Structure formats: structure tokens, C-alpha cells
Short mmCIF file of C-alpha atoms in Angstrom, two decimals:
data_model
loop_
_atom_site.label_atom_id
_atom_site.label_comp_id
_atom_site.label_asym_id
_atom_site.label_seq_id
_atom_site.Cartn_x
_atom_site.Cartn_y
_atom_site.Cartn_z
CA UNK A 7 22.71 6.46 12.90
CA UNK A 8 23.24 8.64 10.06
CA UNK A 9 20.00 8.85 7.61
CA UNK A 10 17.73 11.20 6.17
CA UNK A 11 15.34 11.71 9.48
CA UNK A 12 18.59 13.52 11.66
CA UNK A 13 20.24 14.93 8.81
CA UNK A 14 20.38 18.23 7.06
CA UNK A 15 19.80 17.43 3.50
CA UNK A 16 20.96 19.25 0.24
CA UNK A 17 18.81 22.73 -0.50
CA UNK A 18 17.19 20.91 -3.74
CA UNK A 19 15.61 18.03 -1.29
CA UNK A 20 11.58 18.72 -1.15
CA UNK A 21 10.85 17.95 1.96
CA UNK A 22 7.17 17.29 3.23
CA UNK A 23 5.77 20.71 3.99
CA UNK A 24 3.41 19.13 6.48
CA UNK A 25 3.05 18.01 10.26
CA UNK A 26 3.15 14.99 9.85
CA UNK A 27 1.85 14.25 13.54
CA UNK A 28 -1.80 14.84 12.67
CA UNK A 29 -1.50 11.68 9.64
CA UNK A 30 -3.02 8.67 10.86
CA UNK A 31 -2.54 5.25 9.29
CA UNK A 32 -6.14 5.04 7.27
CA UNK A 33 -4.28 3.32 4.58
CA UNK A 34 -2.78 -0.55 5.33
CA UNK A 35 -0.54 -1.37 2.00
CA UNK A 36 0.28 -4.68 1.83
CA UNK A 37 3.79 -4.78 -0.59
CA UNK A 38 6.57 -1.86 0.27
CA UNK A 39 7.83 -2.14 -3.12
CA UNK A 40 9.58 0.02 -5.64
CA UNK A 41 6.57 0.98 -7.42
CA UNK A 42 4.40 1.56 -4.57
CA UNK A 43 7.35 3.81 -3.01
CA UNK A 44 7.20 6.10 -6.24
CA UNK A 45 3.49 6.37 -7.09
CA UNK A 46 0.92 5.60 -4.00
CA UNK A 47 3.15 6.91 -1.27
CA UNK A 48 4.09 9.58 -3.18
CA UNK A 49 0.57 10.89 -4.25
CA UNK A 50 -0.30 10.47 -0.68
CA UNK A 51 2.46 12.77 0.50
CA UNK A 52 1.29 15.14 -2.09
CA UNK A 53 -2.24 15.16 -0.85
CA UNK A 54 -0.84 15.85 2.40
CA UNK A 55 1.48 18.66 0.84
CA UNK A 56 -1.70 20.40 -0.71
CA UNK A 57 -4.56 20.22 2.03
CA UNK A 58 -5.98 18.85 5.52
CA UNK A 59 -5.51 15.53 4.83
CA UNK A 60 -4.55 13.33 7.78
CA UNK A 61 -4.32 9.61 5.19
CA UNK A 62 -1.46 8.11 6.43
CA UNK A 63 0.17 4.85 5.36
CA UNK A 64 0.96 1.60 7.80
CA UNK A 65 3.11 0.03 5.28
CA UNK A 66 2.88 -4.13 5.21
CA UNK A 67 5.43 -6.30 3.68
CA UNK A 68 4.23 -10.11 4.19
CA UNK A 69 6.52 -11.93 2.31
CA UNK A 70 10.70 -10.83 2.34
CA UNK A 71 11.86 -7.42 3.15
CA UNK A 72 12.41 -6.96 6.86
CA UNK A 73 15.84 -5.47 5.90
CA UNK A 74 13.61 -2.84 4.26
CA UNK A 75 11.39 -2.45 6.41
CA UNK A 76 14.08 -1.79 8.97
CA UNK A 77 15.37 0.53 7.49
CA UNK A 78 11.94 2.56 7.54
CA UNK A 79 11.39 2.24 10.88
CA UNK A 80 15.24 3.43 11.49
CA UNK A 81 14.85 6.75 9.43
CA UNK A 82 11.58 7.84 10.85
CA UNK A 83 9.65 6.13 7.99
CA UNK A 84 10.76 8.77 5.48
CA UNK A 85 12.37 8.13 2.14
CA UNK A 86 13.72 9.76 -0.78
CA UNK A 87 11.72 9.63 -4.67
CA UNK A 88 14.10 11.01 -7.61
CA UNK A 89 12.16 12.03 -10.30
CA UNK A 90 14.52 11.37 -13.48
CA UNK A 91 13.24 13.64 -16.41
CA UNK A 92 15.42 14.67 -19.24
CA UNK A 93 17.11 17.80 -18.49
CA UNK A 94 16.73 17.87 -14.45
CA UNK A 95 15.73 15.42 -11.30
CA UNK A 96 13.25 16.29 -8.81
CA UNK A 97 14.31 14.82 -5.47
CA UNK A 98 11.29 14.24 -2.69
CA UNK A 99 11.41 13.37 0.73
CA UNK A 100 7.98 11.16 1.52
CA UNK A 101 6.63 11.85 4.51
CA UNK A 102 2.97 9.92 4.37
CA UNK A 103 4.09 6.81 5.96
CA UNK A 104 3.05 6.41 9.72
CA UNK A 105 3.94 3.07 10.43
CA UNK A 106 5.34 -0.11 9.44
CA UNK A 107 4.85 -4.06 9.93
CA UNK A 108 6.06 -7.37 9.02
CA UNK A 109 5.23 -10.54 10.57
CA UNK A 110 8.19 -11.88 11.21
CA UNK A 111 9.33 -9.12 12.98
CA UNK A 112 6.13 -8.51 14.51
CA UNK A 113 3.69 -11.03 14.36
CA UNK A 114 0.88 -12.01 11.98
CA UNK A 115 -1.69 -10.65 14.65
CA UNK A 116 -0.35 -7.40 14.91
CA UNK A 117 -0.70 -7.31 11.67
CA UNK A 118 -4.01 -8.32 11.86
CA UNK A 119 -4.84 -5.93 14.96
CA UNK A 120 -3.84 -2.67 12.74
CA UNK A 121 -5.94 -4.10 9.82
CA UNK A 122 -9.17 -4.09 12.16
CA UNK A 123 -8.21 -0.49 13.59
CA UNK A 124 -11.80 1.59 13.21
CA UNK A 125 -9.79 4.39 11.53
CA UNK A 126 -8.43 2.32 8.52
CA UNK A 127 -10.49 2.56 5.08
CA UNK A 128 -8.47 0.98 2.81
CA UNK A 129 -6.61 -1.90 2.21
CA UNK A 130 -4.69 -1.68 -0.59
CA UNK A 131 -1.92 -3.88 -2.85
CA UNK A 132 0.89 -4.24 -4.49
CA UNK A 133 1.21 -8.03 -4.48
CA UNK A 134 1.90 -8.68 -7.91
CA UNK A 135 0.05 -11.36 -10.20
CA UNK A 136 1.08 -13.76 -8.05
CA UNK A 137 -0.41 -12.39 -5.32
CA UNK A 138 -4.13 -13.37 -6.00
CA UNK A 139 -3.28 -17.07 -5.74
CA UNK A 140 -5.65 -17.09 -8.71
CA UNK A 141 -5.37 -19.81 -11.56
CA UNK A 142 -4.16 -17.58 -14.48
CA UNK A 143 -6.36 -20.53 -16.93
CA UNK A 144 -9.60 -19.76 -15.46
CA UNK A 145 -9.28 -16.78 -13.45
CA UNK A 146 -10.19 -18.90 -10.32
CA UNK A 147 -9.10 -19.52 -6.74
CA UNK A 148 -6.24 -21.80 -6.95
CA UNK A 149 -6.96 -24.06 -4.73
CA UNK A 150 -4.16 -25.90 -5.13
CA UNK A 151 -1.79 -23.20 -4.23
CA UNK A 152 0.38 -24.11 -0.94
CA UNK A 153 -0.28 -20.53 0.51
CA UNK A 154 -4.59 -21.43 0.03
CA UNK A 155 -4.07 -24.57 1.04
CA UNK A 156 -2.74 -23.34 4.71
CA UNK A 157 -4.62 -20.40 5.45
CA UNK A 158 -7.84 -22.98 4.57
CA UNK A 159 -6.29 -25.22 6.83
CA UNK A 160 -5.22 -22.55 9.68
CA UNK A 161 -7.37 -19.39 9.01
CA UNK A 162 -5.83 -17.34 12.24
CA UNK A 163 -2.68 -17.75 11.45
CA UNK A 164 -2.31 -16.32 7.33
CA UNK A 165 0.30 -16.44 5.22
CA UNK A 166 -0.88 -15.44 1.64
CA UNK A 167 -2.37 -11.62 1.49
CA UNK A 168 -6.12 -12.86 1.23
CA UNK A 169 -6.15 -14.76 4.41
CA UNK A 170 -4.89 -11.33 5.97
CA UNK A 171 -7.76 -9.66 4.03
CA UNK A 172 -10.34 -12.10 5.16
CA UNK A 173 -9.39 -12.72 8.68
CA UNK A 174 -8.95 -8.84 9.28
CA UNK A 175 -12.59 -8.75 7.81
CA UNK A 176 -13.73 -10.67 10.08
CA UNK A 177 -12.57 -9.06 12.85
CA UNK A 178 -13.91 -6.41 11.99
CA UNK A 179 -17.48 -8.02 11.36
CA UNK A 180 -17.36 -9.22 14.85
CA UNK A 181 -16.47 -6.23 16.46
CA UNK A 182 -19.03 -4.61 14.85
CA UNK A 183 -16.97 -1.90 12.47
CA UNK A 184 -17.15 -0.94 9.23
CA UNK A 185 -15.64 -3.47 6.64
CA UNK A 186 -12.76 -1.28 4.64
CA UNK A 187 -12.13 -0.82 1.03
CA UNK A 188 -9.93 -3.36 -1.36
CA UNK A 189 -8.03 -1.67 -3.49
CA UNK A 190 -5.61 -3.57 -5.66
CA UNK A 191 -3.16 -1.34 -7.02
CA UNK A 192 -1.60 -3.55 -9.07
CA UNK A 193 -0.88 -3.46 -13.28
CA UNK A 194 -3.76 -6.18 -13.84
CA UNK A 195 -6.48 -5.91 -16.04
CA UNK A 196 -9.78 -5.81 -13.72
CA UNK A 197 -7.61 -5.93 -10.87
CA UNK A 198 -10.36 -5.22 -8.71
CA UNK A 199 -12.43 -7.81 -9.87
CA UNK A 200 -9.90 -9.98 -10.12
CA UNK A 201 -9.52 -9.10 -6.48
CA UNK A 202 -12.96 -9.48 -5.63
CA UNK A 203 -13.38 -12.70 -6.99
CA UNK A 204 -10.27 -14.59 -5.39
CA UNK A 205 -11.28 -13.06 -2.09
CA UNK A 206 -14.61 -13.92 -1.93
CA UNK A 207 -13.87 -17.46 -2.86
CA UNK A 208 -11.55 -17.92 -0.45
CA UNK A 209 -14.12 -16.47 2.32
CA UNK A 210 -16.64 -18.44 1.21
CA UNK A 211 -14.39 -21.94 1.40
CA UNK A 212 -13.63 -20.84 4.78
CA UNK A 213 -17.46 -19.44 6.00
CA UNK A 214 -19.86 -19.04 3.57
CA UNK A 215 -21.80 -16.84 5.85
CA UNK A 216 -18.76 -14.46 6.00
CA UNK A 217 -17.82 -14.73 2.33
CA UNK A 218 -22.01 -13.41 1.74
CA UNK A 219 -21.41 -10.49 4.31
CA UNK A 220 -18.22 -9.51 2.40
CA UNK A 221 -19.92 -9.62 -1.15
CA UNK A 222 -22.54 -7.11 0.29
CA UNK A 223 -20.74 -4.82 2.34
CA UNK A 224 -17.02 -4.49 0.72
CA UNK A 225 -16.00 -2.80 -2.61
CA UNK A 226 -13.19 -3.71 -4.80
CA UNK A 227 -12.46 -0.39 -6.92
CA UNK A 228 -10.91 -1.35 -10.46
CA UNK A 229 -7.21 0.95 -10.66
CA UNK A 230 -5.43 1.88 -13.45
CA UNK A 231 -1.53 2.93 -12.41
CA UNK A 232 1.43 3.94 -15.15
CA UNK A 233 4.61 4.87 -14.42
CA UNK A 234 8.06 3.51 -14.91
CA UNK A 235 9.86 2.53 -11.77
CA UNK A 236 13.36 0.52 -11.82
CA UNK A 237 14.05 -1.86 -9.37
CA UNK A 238 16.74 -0.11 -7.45
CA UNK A 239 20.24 -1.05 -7.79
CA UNK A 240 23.44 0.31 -6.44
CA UNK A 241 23.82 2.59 -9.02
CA UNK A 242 20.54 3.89 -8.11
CA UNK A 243 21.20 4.29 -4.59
CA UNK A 244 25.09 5.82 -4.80
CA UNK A 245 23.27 8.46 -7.03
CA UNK A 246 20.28 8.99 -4.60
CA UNK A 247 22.99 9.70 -1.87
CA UNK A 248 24.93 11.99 -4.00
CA UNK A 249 21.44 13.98 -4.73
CA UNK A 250 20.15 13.95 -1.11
CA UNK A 251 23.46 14.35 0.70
CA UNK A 252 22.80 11.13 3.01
CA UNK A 253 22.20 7.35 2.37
CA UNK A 254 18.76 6.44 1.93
CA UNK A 255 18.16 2.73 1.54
CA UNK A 256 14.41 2.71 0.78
CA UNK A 257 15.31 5.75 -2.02
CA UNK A 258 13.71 5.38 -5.40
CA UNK A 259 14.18 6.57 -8.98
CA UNK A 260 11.74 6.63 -12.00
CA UNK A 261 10.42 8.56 -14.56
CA UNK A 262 8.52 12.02 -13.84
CA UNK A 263 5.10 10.71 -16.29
CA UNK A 264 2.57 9.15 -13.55
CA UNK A 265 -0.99 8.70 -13.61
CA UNK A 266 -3.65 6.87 -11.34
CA UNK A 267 -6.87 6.70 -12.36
CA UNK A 268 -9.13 4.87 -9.45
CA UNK A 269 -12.80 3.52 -10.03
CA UNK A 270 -14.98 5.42 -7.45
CA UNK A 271 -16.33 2.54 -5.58
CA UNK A 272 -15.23 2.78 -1.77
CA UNK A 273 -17.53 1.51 0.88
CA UNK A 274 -15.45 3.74 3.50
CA UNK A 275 -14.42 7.59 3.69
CA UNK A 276 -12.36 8.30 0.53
CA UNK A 277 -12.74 11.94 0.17
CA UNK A 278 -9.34 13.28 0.58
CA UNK A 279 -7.16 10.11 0.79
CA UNK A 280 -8.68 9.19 -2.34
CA UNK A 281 -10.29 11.65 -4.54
CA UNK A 282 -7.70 14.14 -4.38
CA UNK A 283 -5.19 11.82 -5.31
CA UNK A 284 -7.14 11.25 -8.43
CA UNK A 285 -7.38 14.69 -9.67
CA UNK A 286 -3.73 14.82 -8.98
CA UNK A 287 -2.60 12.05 -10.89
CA UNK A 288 -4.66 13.91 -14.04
CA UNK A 289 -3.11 17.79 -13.04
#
């Protein structure tokens, strides 16, 4: 097949300057989105471009988007970011991503299993506001929400992104390893308290002995992420092909402004997957 991985690629592509055989996945995302595809995954592949780093992303979608995440897997989990600015376009190949998973392709445990690996650190989102299963009138757990309602009733087999959080946690609490980092990524004010609180809630409906040893052992580091990212259309993607010389169906346009600002609250190593992003995202 055809696609950006096997292909030689017009001279203006950037392509990742790295080997990318010494990334590991250190970084689960939960939400392959458009916006995550233009601003995490690409300040991780610019880490990576700059130093040591070996942060790779295992790249979650729970909810839609096997086609997508197909289409990872087929080109080598690489894809294309064109940078749209008024007089030129920068066009990136990102090379961070080390892996990909989707439960219906591959099983809620697996997804589970690659949560509680000993070398991940971070857990991060981009669920939308949706995503917390919180009650937007009191800020609350939602109990009423059908997703909450079935992981309460069936905690080892999740459906909604906290069950995944909290099971994965617990695996991890009974295996002895270090809990990992929560870090929403998502355009919500607080969002890591907003985070915290509909996680711990949940854990605590389900265990309150667990939801305790989360409170005191995980951190939920408060983001702040800006830039403008279209939803792709066809438009978008005829022109990414036309810039990169191949089709790319995971490609992604936005704006060249970006900025992430991250809280520096990590209970796990952070030092170049996460503090060199932020002095990039203010460079």
C-alpha cells in the first residue's frame, strides 16, 4: 500500500530527524483526534527532534475511529501536520507515535495491559467535555450517565475513559508499580481538577480503599492548550496530498500559533517528555 511510511515524499516534507526505535510508549493518549494530532503529538516529535528523549506515544481511541486508527497502524504510525501561516505552510511528518489501540479491534484488556506497563508515566486526554461524565450543574460525577452506570456495574470490563483510568490504576496498585500521571489535555477550565474530582469519585463508588490510595499517590496537572485545529475535511486532505506527494489519511492542518502551558505536578518522570515540551510551546 501506497502511504507516507514507503514513499519518497516531496523535498519540503520535515521528516523526523530521529531513530525512532529507541521511543518507547511512556505516554497512553486516550482520543486520536485532530487537535491532539497537531499539538501533543507534535510537541512530542519535536522533543524528540531536539534531544535524547525516548517519550513515545501509544495512541488510544475508545470510542469510534478504528478506520483511523487503521490507518496508523498501516503507515507505520506516522502522519503528516501542515502548518497554514499566511504567506507559506510548514509540512511535518510525526514520528512520536509508537503504538496504537482500540478496543474493538483489540480488546479492552489490552488496552488495559499497556496502561499498567512499568514504563508509562502519563495518561493523558483528549476526551472532550463529555468525556468526564461529570454533571456540568454541579461539577459532579454523573451518576446517572449510562457509561458510569456500567463500568459501576462491570468494573473489568470499561467503557467510559475513567473506568480505563481506574481499573489500569489498579492494576498497577496490585502489581506493586508506580501509579502514572493524569493529564487532561483538554480546553476546560481546571481540567485537571475537574479530572481529579470525577475520577476519584468514581474510584471511590467502586472501592473506597482504592479511590484513598489514588487521592494520595496520583497527580492531576491543570493544562492550558491554544491552537486552532479544523476538523479535517476533503479539502483538507486533497491539499495535504498535493503538499506531501502521497495520501495521508490521519494528515492535519491548522494554524502555526500554539502554546501549552502544563502545571508541574507529575507524580512520575516528566523531565524530558514533559518539561521540554513546555519551554517549547513558550520558544
Amino acid at each position: 500500500m501506497t502511504n507516507i511510511s514507503n514513499q519518497t515524499l516531496n523535498k519540503s516534507v520535515s521528516l523526523p530527524t530521529y531513530d525512532r526505535s529507541r521511543l518507547k510508549s511512556r505516554i497512553v493518549h486516550l482520543g486520536f483526534g485532530a487537535f491532539h494530532r497537531a499539538h501533543q503529538g507534535l510537541f512530542t516529535d519535536e522533543v524528540a527532534r531536539k534531544s535524547e528523549s525516548d517519550w513515545g506515544i501509544c495512541e488510544v481511541n475508545l470510542f469510534g475511529g478504528e478506520a483511523l486508527i487503521t490507518s496508523l497502524r498501516g503507515q507505520d504510525h506516522l502522519y503528516t501536520v501542515a502548518e497554514k501561516g499566511a504567506e507559506s505552510t510548514d509540512v511535518k511528518v510525526i514520528g512520536a507515535v509508537t503504538e496504537s489501540l482500540h478496543p474493538e479491534l483489540d480488546g479492552a484488556g489490552a488496552v488495559i495491559e499497556k496502561m499498567a506497563e512499568p514504563q508509562v508515566a502519563i495518561v493523558s486526554m483528549t476526551i472532550t467535555e463529555k468525556g468526564y461524565c461529570a454533571d456540568p450543574a454541579t461539577g459532579r460525577l454523573d451518576k446517572s450517565n449510562p457509561l458510569v452506570v456500567a463500568d459501576l456495574a462491570e468494573p473489568t470490563a470499561p467503557k467510559s475513559a475513567l473506568g480505563y483510568i481506574v481499573l489500569a490504576l489498579k492494576v498497577r496498585r496490585d502489581r506493586g508499580l508506580a501509579p502514572f500521571t493524569v493529564m487532561s489535555c483538554d480546553n476546560v477550565q481546571e481540567n485537571g481538577h475537574v479530572a481529579k474530582a470525577a475520577i476519584l469519585e468514581f474510584a471511590r463508588l467502586q472501592d473506597e480503599e482504592l479511590g484513598a490510595w489514588i487521592e494520595t499517590n496520583v497527580t492531576f496537572p491543570c493544562t492550558m492548550v491554544d491552537r486552532i485545529v479544523p476538523a479535517a475535511t476533503k479539502e483538507t486532505l486533497d491539499e495535504i496530498t498535493e503538499l506531501v506527494g502521497v495520501e495521508d489519511p490521519c494528515g492535519i492542518a491548522c494554524e502555526p500559533f500554539r502554546q501549552w502551558v502544563i502545571e508541574d505536578n507529575f507524580v512520575a518522570d516528566r523531565q524530558i517528555g514533559v518539561l521540554q515540551v513546555l519551554s517549547l510551546s513558550l520558544t
